[in-house]
PDB file of C-alpha atoms in Angstrom:
ATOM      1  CA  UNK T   1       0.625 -54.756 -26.987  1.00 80.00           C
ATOM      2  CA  UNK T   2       1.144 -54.245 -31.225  1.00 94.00           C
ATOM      3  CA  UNK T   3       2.184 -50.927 -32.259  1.00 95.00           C
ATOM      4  CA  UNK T   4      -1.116 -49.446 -32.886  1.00 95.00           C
ATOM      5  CA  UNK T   5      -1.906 -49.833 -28.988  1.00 96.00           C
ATOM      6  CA  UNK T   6       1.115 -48.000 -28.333  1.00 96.00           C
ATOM      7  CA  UNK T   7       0.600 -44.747 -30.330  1.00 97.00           C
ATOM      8  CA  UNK T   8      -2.574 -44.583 -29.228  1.00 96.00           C
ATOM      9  CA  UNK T   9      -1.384 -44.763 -25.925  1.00 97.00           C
ATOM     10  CA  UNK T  10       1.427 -42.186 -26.569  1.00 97.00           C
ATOM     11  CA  UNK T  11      -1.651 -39.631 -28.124  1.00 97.00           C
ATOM     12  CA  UNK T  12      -3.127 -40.299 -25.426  1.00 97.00           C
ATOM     13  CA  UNK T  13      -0.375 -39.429 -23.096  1.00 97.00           C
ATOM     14  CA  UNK T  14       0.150 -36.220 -25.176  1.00 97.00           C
ATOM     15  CA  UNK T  15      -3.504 -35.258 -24.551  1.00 97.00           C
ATOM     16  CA  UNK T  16      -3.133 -35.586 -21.020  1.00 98.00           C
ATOM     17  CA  UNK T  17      -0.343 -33.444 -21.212  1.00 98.00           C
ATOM     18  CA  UNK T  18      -1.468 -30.369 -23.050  1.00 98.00           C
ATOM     19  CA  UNK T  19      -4.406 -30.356 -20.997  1.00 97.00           C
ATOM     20  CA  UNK T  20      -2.186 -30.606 -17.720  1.00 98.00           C
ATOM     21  CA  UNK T  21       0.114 -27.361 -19.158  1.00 98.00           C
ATOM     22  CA  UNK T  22      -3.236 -26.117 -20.191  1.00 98.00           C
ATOM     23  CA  UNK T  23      -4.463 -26.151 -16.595  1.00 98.00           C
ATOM     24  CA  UNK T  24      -1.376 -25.345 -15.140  1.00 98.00           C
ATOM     25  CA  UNK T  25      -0.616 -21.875 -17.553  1.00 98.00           C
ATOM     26  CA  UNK T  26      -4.341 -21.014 -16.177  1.00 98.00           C
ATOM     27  CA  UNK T  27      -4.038 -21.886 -12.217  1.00 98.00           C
ATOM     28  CA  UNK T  28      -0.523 -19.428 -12.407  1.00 98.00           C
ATOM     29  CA  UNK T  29      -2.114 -16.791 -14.584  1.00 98.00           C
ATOM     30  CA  UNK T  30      -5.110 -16.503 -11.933  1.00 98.00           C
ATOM     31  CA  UNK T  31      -2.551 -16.768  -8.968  1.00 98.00           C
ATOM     32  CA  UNK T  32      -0.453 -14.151 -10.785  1.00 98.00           C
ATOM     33  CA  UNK T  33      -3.818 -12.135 -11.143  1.00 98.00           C
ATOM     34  CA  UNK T  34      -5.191 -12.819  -7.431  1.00 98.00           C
ATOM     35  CA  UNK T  35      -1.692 -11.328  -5.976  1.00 98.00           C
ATOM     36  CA  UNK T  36      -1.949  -8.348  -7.850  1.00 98.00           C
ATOM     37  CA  UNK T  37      -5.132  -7.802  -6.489  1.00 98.00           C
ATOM     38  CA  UNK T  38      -3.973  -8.350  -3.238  1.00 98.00           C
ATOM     39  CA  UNK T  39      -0.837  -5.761  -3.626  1.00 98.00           C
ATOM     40  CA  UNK T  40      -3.195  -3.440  -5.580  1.00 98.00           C
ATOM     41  CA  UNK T  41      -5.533  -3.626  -2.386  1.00 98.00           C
ATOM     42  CA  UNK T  42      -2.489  -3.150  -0.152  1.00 98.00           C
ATOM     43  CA  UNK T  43      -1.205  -0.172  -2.100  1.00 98.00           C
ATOM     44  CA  UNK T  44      -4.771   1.553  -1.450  1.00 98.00           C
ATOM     45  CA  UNK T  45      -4.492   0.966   2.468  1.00 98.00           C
ATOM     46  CA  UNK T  46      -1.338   2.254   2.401  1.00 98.00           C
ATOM     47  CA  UNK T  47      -2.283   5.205   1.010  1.00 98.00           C
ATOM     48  CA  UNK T  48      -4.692   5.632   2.865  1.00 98.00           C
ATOM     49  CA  UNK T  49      -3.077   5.164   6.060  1.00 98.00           C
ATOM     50  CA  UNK T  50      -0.339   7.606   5.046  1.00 98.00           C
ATOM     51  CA  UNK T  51      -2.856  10.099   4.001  1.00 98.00           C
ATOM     52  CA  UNK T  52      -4.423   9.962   7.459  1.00 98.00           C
ATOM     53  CA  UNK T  53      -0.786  10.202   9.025  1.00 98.00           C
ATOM     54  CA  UNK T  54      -0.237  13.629   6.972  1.00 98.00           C
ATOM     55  CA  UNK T  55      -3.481  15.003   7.967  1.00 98.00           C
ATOM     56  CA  UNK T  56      -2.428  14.495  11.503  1.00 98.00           C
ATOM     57  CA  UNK T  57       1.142  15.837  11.648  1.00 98.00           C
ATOM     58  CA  UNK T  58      -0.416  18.877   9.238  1.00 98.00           C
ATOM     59  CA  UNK T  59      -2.611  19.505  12.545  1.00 98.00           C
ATOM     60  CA  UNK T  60       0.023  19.380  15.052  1.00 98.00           C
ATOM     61  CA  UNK T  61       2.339  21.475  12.836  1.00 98.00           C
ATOM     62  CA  UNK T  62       0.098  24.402  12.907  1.00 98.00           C
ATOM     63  CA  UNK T  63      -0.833  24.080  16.446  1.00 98.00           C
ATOM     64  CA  UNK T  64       2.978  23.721  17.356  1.00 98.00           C
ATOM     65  CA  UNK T  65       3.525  27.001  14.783  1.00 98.00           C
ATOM     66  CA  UNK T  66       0.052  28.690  16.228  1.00 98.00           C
ATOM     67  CA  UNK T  67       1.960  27.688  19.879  1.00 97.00           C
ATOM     68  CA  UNK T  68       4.773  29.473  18.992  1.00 97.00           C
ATOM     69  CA  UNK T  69       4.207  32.544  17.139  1.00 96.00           C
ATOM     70  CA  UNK T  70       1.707  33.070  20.516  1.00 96.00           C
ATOM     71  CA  UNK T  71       5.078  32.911  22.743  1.00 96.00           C
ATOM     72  CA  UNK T  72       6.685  35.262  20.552  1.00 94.00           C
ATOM     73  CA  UNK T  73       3.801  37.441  20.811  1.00 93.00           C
ATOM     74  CA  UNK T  74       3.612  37.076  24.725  1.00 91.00           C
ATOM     75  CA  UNK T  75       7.526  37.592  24.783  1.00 91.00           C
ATOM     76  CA  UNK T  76       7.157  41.241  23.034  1.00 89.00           C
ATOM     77  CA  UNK T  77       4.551  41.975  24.959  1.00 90.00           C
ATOM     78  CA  UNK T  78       6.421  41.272  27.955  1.00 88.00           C
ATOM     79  CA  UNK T  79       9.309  43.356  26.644  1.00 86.00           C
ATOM     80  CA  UNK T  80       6.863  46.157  25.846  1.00 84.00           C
ATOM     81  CA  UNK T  81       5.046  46.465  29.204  1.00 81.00           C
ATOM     82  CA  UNK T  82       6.126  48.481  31.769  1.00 77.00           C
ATOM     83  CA  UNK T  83       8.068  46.835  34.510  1.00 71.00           C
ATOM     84  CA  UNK T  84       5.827  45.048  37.243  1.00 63.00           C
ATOM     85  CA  UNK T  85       3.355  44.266  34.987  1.00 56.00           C
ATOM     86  CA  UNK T  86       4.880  41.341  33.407  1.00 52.00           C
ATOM     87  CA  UNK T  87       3.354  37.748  33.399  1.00 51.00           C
TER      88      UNK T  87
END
């Protein structure tokens, strides 16, 4: 093995290298890429399911409010009424 073998070798090495850093910069930047996706997609659902969850307990607020203001109404009524002719 003379010297020229052995920088050829060691460019050759060096190739191998960049392209391996080359490869590996590219592999993380579509992993990095791919999880934002992921937590982009999660994000949505989440939304989503939250949305759903606030369409529901809007619902069941007014029915418990609707509920309620029709006891109050059946309460003065009751106070109104003559006696006898309560519920």
């Amino acid at each position: 093995v003379d010297a020229r073998q052995l920088q050829e070798l060691a460019e050759a090495l060096s190739e191998v290298q960049l392209r391996l850093i080359s490869v590996s910069t590219s592999r993380r930047q579509t992993a990095i890429a791919q999880a934002q996706e992921i937590e982009d997609g999660a994000d949505v659902y989440a939304d989503g399911i939250l949305g759903n969850i606030q369409q529901d307990l809007k619902e069941m607020l007014r029915i418990v409010t609707n509920g309620r203001q029709q006891l109050q109404i059946d309460n003065l009524t009751q106070r109104n009424s003559p006696p006898g002719k309560k519920k």
